[in-house]
Amino acid sequence: MKKPKIIIIKGAPAWVVTFGDLMSLLLTFFVLLLSFSKITSPQQYVSTFGNVQQAFGLQTDVKIKPAGALDMIAMNPDPNFNAKALEKTLNESVVPRFPPEDMEIIQPEVVRTMDRVTLRFNGDGMFPSGQKLIDPRYYGFLDEVASRAAKSESNLLVEAHTDSRPFRNRLFRSNLDLSAARSARVINYLINSEPLDVNRVLALGKGAYEPVFPNTTKWGRQKNRRIEISFVERMKGSESQNLKQEDAARIQAPGDGKGDSSNQRILPSKP
């Protein structure tokens, strides 16, 4: 018996299948280009692109909620804060209360910026070298500052600075400690001179971390040994109307690893 003859029917070559797939994709691509050419507005583009995503099974409605989002609080400037008028008052009423014999040493100046008016002067006259006690000759000047602060709704910020020369004695281990003690001493004098709201005043000791001039010269070091008394605008619209958070965090220089930092913040207290 003869074996059955097996007939093998050959199909199209393998490359024809690949070629057919390629043509199908090209046709789809050109149809897509044609549909895009008729889009005349961004809204039509978004709608068409969304339809394409849905056709391919892609998710189109994705909502992302940021973790730990912060609520923004509207802060409005104080309409009663007049920096220009305050600058004039300090120049005409406060600066003349400095001891006349020290004017060449302390070289006072009034600086006005966007949210504050600052009275800056050399601290060598008010404080003897290495000490925190205020020279009694400056009581009249501080009384005038306290009087102006009591009449104003501004916050009051006192900053004490030193030069970069190392300092240490039995009372203070560093320039930072000395500057902190001096700023606290000024604030305590002011709140005992006038009934100031202690929530509106702040003392900062910054040591040598904020020089205004290089400490490489005697003149520069003298300029850096300074006291700054700032009348700071109070921002309305928030419960935090004082300046503790804003100014206490302005400088964050490295300390000595023992809890020291570039700022020492001292809240005033009655002695």
mmCIF file of C-alpha atoms in Angstrom:
data_model
loop_
_atom_site.group_PDB
_atom_site.id
_atom_site.type_symbol
_atom_site.label_atom_id
_atom_site.label_comp_id
_atom_site.label_asym_id
_atom_site.label_seq_id
_atom_site.Cartn_x
_atom_site.Cartn_y
_atom_site.Cartn_z
ATOM 1 C CA MET A 1 0.000 0.000 0.000
ATOM 2 C CA LYS A 2 1.322 3.326 -0.982
ATOM 3 C CA LYS A 3 1.967 5.880 1.712
ATOM 4 C CA PRO A 4 -0.313 8.958 1.495
ATOM 5 C CA LYS A 5 1.303 11.874 -0.182
ATOM 6 C CA ILE A 6 1.735 14.796 2.168
ATOM 7 C CA ILE A 7 1.155 18.126 0.495
ATOM 8 C CA ILE A 8 2.739 21.091 2.224
ATOM 9 C CA ILE A 9 1.095 24.410 1.355
ATOM 10 C CA LYS A 10 3.531 27.220 1.887
ATOM 11 C CA GLY A 11 2.127 30.518 3.125
ATOM 12 C CA ALA A 12 3.438 34.000 2.662
ATOM 13 C CA PRO A 13 7.041 34.614 3.603
ATOM 14 C CA ALA A 14 7.666 35.751 7.162
ATOM 15 C CA TRP A 15 8.693 39.232 6.091
ATOM 16 C CA VAL A 16 5.249 39.844 4.602
ATOM 17 C CA VAL A 17 3.643 39.617 8.071
ATOM 18 C CA THR A 18 6.078 42.139 9.492
ATOM 19 C CA PHE A 19 5.547 44.395 6.503
ATOM 20 C CA GLY A 20 1.771 44.248 6.990
ATOM 21 C CA ASP A 21 2.090 45.237 10.657
ATOM 22 C CA LEU A 22 4.301 48.151 9.700
ATOM 23 C CA MET A 23 1.819 49.393 7.104
ATOM 24 C CA SER A 24 -1.018 49.195 9.616
ATOM 25 C CA LEU A 25 0.930 51.283 12.107
ATOM 26 C CA LEU A 26 1.850 53.838 9.460
ATOM 27 C CA LEU A 27 -1.786 54.137 8.407
ATOM 28 C CA THR A 28 -2.841 54.703 12.008
ATOM 29 C CA PHE A 29 -0.124 57.318 12.450
ATOM 30 C CA PHE A 30 -1.179 59.281 9.359
ATOM 31 C CA VAL A 31 -4.833 59.181 10.435
ATOM 32 C CA LEU A 32 -3.758 60.615 13.791
ATOM 33 C CA LEU A 33 -1.791 63.384 12.075
ATOM 34 C CA LEU A 34 -4.811 64.196 9.941
ATOM 35 C CA SER A 35 -7.034 64.522 12.992
ATOM 36 C CA PHE A 36 -4.506 66.801 14.704
ATOM 37 C CA SER A 37 -4.331 69.065 11.666
ATOM 38 C CA LYS A 38 -7.979 70.012 12.188
ATOM 39 C CA ILE A 39 -7.465 71.151 15.797
ATOM 40 C CA THR A 40 -7.731 74.939 16.131
ATOM 41 C CA SER A 41 -7.834 75.449 19.902
ATOM 42 C CA PRO A 42 -6.103 74.069 23.007
ATOM 43 C CA GLN A 43 -9.449 72.726 24.251
ATOM 44 C CA GLN A 44 -9.846 70.566 21.147
ATOM 45 C CA TYR A 45 -6.293 69.277 21.588
ATOM 46 C CA VAL A 46 -6.969 68.249 25.187
ATOM 47 C CA SER A 47 -10.201 66.523 24.178
ATOM 48 C CA THR A 48 -8.599 64.667 21.262
ATOM 49 C CA PHE A 49 -5.560 63.627 23.282
ATOM 50 C CA GLY A 50 -7.844 62.326 26.018
ATOM 51 C CA ASN A 51 -9.721 60.207 23.494
ATOM 52 C CA VAL A 52 -6.440 58.729 22.275
ATOM 53 C CA GLN A 53 -5.436 57.893 25.854
ATOM 54 C CA GLN A 54 -8.761 56.188 26.465
ATOM 55 C CA ALA A 55 -8.414 54.212 23.224
ATOM 56 C CA PHE A 56 -5.087 52.840 24.471
ATOM 57 C CA GLY A 57 -6.489 52.136 27.934
ATOM 58 C CA LEU A 58 -4.541 54.851 29.774
ATOM 59 C CA GLN A 59 -5.837 56.497 32.951
ATOM 60 C CA THR A 60 -6.615 60.150 32.346
ATOM 61 C CA ASP A 61 -7.990 61.320 35.699
ATOM 62 C CA VAL A 62 -5.063 61.405 38.118
ATOM 63 C CA LYS A 63 -5.206 63.636 41.189
ATOM 64 C CA ILE A 64 -2.063 64.342 43.169
ATOM 65 C CA LYS A 65 -2.334 65.689 46.688
ATOM 66 C CA PRO A 66 0.983 66.937 48.056
ATOM 67 C CA ALA A 67 1.874 65.546 51.439
ATOM 68 C CA GLY A 68 2.241 68.010 54.260
ATOM 69 C CA ALA A 69 1.024 71.012 52.280
ATOM 70 C CA LEU A 70 1.203 74.291 54.190
ATOM 71 C CA ASP A 71 -1.723 76.657 54.413
ATOM 72 C CA MET A 72 -0.862 80.147 53.222
ATOM 73 C CA ILE A 73 -1.848 82.974 55.553
ATOM 74 C CA ALA A 74 -2.456 86.417 54.113
ATOM 75 C CA MET A 75 -0.165 88.999 55.682
ATOM 76 C CA ASN A 76 -1.080 92.659 55.292
ATOM 77 C CA PRO A 77 1.231 95.600 56.011
ATOM 78 C CA ASP A 78 0.375 97.772 58.978
ATOM 79 C CA PRO A 79 -1.202 100.979 57.587
ATOM 80 C CA ASN A 80 -0.017 102.902 60.656
ATOM 81 C CA PHE A 81 3.662 102.137 60.020
ATOM 82 C CA ASN A 82 5.296 105.191 58.458
ATOM 83 C CA ALA A 83 8.975 104.388 57.969
ATOM 84 C CA LYS A 84 9.857 107.796 56.559
ATOM 85 C CA ALA A 85 8.304 109.698 59.464
ATOM 86 C CA LEU A 86 9.914 107.335 61.962
ATOM 87 C CA GLU A 87 13.309 107.846 60.352
ATOM 88 C CA LYS A 88 12.892 111.605 60.714
ATOM 89 C CA THR A 89 11.848 111.260 64.359
ATOM 90 C CA LEU A 90 14.876 109.150 65.230
ATOM 91 C CA ASN A 91 17.245 111.583 63.551
ATOM 92 C CA GLU A 92 15.700 114.658 65.159
ATOM 93 C CA SER A 93 14.700 113.432 68.628
ATOM 94 C CA VAL A 94 16.631 110.279 69.504
ATOM 95 C CA VAL A 95 20.098 110.703 67.995
ATOM 96 C CA PRO A 96 20.672 114.077 69.763
ATOM 97 C CA ARG A 97 20.233 112.297 73.122
ATOM 98 C CA PHE A 98 23.542 110.477 72.697
ATOM 99 C CA PRO A 99 26.341 111.839 74.917
ATOM 100 C CA PRO A 100 27.876 114.647 72.825
ATOM 101 C CA GLU A 101 31.414 113.687 73.806
ATOM 102 C CA ASP A 102 30.927 110.186 72.328
ATOM 103 C CA MET A 103 29.464 111.155 68.966
ATOM 104 C CA GLU A 104 32.794 110.740 67.182
ATOM 105 C CA ILE A 105 33.184 107.236 68.606
ATOM 106 C CA ILE A 106 29.689 105.839 68.230
ATOM 107 C CA GLN A 107 28.933 107.436 64.822
ATOM 108 C CA PRO A 108 25.153 106.846 64.908
ATOM 109 C CA GLU A 109 23.197 106.357 61.709
ATOM 110 C CA VAL A 110 19.548 105.707 60.909
ATOM 111 C CA VAL A 111 18.874 103.146 58.168
ATOM 112 C CA ARG A 112 15.422 102.737 56.622
ATOM 113 C CA THR A 113 14.446 99.547 54.780
ATOM 114 C CA MET A 114 11.151 98.122 53.560
ATOM 115 C CA ASP A 115 9.805 96.851 56.876
ATOM 116 C CA ARG A 116 11.942 98.536 59.528
ATOM 117 C CA VAL A 117 13.892 101.582 60.624
ATOM 118 C CA THR A 118 17.175 100.811 62.373
ATOM 119 C CA LEU A 119 19.301 103.012 64.609
ATOM 120 C CA ARG A 120 22.859 101.688 64.393
ATOM 121 C CA PHE A 121 25.775 102.895 66.509
ATOM 122 C CA ASN A 122 29.121 101.702 67.828
ATOM 123 C CA GLY A 123 28.808 99.959 71.178
ATOM 124 C CA ASP A 124 32.164 101.028 72.609
ATOM 125 C CA GLY A 125 30.618 104.074 74.273
ATOM 126 C CA MET A 126 27.589 102.408 75.836
ATOM 127 C CA PHE A 127 29.473 99.342 77.090
ATOM 128 C CA PRO A 128 32.991 99.334 78.536
ATOM 129 C CA SER A 129 35.248 96.735 76.961
ATOM 130 C CA GLY A 130 34.255 93.178 77.910
ATOM 131 C CA GLN A 131 31.337 94.279 80.104
ATOM 132 C CA LYS A 132 27.545 94.152 79.901
ATOM 133 C CA LEU A 133 26.783 97.123 82.169
ATOM 134 C CA ILE A 134 25.390 100.191 80.416
ATOM 135 C CA ASP A 135 27.256 103.447 80.900
ATOM 136 C CA PRO A 136 24.869 105.733 82.875
ATOM 137 C CA ARG A 137 25.522 108.522 80.386
ATOM 138 C CA TYR A 138 23.343 106.589 77.911
ATOM 139 C CA TYR A 139 20.274 106.382 80.133
ATOM 140 C CA GLY A 140 18.793 109.539 78.638
ATOM 141 C CA PHE A 141 19.181 108.149 75.133
ATOM 142 C CA LEU A 142 17.550 104.844 76.082
ATOM 143 C CA ASP A 143 14.709 106.658 77.850
ATOM 144 C CA GLU A 144 13.963 108.480 74.602
ATOM 145 C CA VAL A 145 14.041 105.201 72.653
ATOM 146 C CA ALA A 146 11.619 103.637 75.139
ATOM 147 C CA SER A 147 9.324 106.651 74.904
ATOM 148 C CA ARG A 148 9.180 106.395 71.114
ATOM 149 C CA ALA A 149 8.612 102.648 71.291
ATOM 150 C CA ALA A 150 5.714 103.117 73.725
ATOM 151 C CA LYS A 151 4.022 105.542 71.323
ATOM 152 C CA SER A 152 4.568 103.260 68.334
ATOM 153 C CA GLU A 153 2.796 100.030 67.399
ATOM 154 C CA SER A 154 5.992 98.650 65.875
ATOM 155 C CA ASN A 155 7.929 95.714 67.220
ATOM 156 C CA LEU A 156 11.238 96.537 68.847
ATOM 157 C CA LEU A 157 14.353 94.505 68.072
ATOM 158 C CA VAL A 158 17.717 95.019 69.795
ATOM 159 C CA GLU A 159 20.774 93.305 68.289
ATOM 160 C CA ALA A 160 24.269 93.351 69.749
ATOM 161 C CA HIS A 161 27.341 92.551 67.630
ATOM 162 C CA THR A 162 31.059 92.147 68.291
ATOM 163 C CA ASP A 163 34.190 91.898 66.194
ATOM 164 C CA SER A 164 35.893 88.582 65.466
ATOM 165 C CA ARG A 165 38.720 88.774 68.005
ATOM 166 C CA PRO A 166 38.417 85.881 70.494
ATOM 167 C CA PHE A 167 37.087 86.936 73.876
ATOM 168 C CA ARG A 168 36.669 85.057 77.139
ATOM 169 C CA ASN A 169 36.572 85.941 80.815
ATOM 170 C CA ARG A 170 35.055 84.596 84.019
ATOM 171 C CA LEU A 171 31.570 85.819 83.034
ATOM 172 C CA PHE A 172 31.453 85.157 79.295
ATOM 173 C CA ARG A 173 32.933 82.242 77.409
ATOM 174 C CA SER A 174 32.701 83.886 73.970
ATOM 175 C CA ASN A 175 31.789 86.993 72.002
ATOM 176 C CA LEU A 176 28.385 85.434 71.477
ATOM 177 C CA ASP A 177 27.667 85.305 75.195
ATOM 178 C CA LEU A 178 28.824 88.885 75.626
ATOM 179 C CA SER A 179 26.609 90.177 72.818
ATOM 180 C CA ALA A 180 23.620 88.242 74.176
ATOM 181 C CA ALA A 181 24.071 89.758 77.628
ATOM 182 C CA ARG A 182 24.355 93.271 76.192
ATOM 183 C CA SER A 183 21.225 93.034 74.061
ATOM 184 C CA ALA A 184 19.266 91.626 77.010
ATOM 185 C CA ARG A 185 20.517 94.439 79.222
ATOM 186 C CA VAL A 186 19.273 97.072 76.758
ATOM 187 C CA ILE A 187 15.865 95.423 76.388
ATOM 188 C CA ASN A 188 15.417 95.119 80.144
ATOM 189 C CA TYR A 189 16.261 98.788 80.598
ATOM 190 C CA LEU A 190 13.722 99.785 77.935
ATOM 191 C CA ILE A 191 10.826 97.762 79.374
ATOM 192 C CA ASN A 192 11.544 99.170 82.831
ATOM 193 C CA SER A 193 11.689 102.700 81.471
ATOM 194 C CA GLU A 194 8.286 102.464 79.749
ATOM 195 C CA PRO A 195 5.404 99.944 80.013
ATOM 196 C CA LEU A 196 6.273 98.123 76.789
ATOM 197 C CA ASP A 197 4.504 94.933 75.759
ATOM 198 C CA VAL A 198 7.104 92.187 76.212
ATOM 199 C CA ASN A 199 5.549 90.276 73.301
ATOM 200 C CA ARG A 200 6.645 93.089 70.986
ATOM 201 C CA VAL A 201 10.307 93.227 71.976
ATOM 202 C CA LEU A 202 13.189 90.878 71.298
ATOM 203 C CA ALA A 203 16.890 90.800 72.154
ATOM 204 C CA LEU A 204 19.373 89.042 69.877
ATOM 205 C CA GLY A 205 23.045 88.426 70.553
ATOM 206 C CA LYS A 206 24.850 87.707 67.299
ATOM 207 C CA GLY A 207 28.493 87.836 68.291
ATOM 208 C CA ALA A 208 30.752 88.224 65.259
ATOM 209 C CA TYR A 209 28.470 86.390 62.828
ATOM 210 C CA GLU A 210 27.059 89.457 61.045
ATOM 211 C CA PRO A 211 29.931 91.859 60.307
ATOM 212 C CA VAL A 212 29.176 94.945 58.256
ATOM 213 C CA PHE A 213 32.858 95.338 57.346
ATOM 214 C CA PRO A 214 35.830 92.939 57.209
ATOM 215 C CA ASN A 215 37.516 92.363 60.566
ATOM 216 C CA THR A 216 40.955 92.653 58.991
ATOM 217 C CA THR A 217 41.429 96.305 59.982
ATOM 218 C CA LYS A 218 41.054 98.259 63.216
ATOM 219 C CA TRP A 219 38.480 100.495 61.561
ATOM 220 C CA GLY A 220 36.443 97.505 60.368
ATOM 221 C CA ARG A 221 36.482 95.862 63.804
ATOM 222 C CA GLN A 222 35.325 99.109 65.389
ATOM 223 C CA LYS A 223 32.416 99.307 62.941
ATOM 224 C CA ASN A 224 31.420 95.728 63.706
ATOM 225 C CA ARG A 225 31.241 96.312 67.474
ATOM 226 C CA ARG A 226 27.792 97.811 67.259
ATOM 227 C CA ILE A 227 24.289 97.960 68.678
ATOM 228 C CA GLU A 228 21.244 98.016 66.398
ATOM 229 C CA ILE A 229 17.820 99.097 67.635
ATOM 230 C CA SER A 230 15.125 98.422 65.031
ATOM 231 C CA PHE A 231 11.499 99.499 64.882
ATOM 232 C CA VAL A 232 9.959 96.667 62.859
ATOM 233 C CA GLU A 233 6.610 96.831 61.102
ATOM 234 C CA ARG A 234 3.966 94.507 62.516
ATOM 235 C CA MET A 235 2.191 92.431 59.880
ATOM 236 C CA LYS A 236 -1.575 92.174 60.216
ATOM 237 C CA GLY A 237 -3.736 89.169 59.384
ATOM 238 C CA SER A 238 -1.927 86.556 61.449
ATOM 239 C CA GLU A 239 -1.837 85.570 65.089
ATOM 240 C CA SER A 240 1.961 85.723 64.916
ATOM 241 C CA GLN A 241 2.329 89.503 64.831
ATOM 242 C CA ASN A 242 5.605 89.607 66.715
ATOM 243 C CA LEU A 243 9.042 89.161 65.195
ATOM 244 C CA LYS A 244 10.383 86.197 67.119
ATOM 245 C CA GLN A 245 10.150 83.628 64.327
ATOM 246 C CA GLU A 246 11.288 85.969 61.563
ATOM 247 C CA ASP A 247 14.379 87.475 63.154
ATOM 248 C CA ALA A 248 15.495 84.694 65.465
ATOM 249 C CA ALA A 249 16.015 82.391 62.479
ATOM 250 C CA ARG A 250 17.739 84.810 60.125
ATOM 251 C CA ILE A 251 21.262 83.601 60.944
ATOM 252 C CA GLN A 252 22.073 79.930 61.469
ATOM 253 C CA ALA A 253 25.854 79.748 61.445
ATOM 254 C CA PRO A 254 27.612 76.699 62.914
ATOM 255 C CA GLY A 255 28.269 76.752 66.639
ATOM 256 C CA ASP A 256 30.856 75.020 68.744
ATOM 257 C CA GLY A 257 28.901 71.770 69.037
ATOM 258 C CA LYS A 258 27.760 72.484 72.616
ATOM 259 C CA GLY A 259 24.419 74.039 71.857
ATOM 260 C CA ASP A 260 26.055 77.249 70.675
ATOM 261 C CA SER A 261 24.682 78.949 67.582
ATOM 262 C CA SER A 262 25.126 82.185 65.742
ATOM 263 C CA ASN A 263 22.120 83.713 67.499
ATOM 264 C CA GLN A 264 21.212 83.788 71.119
ATOM 265 C CA ARG A 265 17.655 84.888 71.673
ATOM 266 C CA ILE A 266 16.745 86.417 74.994
ATOM 267 C CA LEU A 267 13.170 87.194 75.868
ATOM 268 C CA PRO A 268 12.995 90.130 78.246
ATOM 269 C CA SER A 269 11.907 89.725 81.815
ATOM 270 C CA LYS A 270 11.491 92.059 84.705
ATOM 271 C CA PRO A 271 14.456 91.956 87.080
#
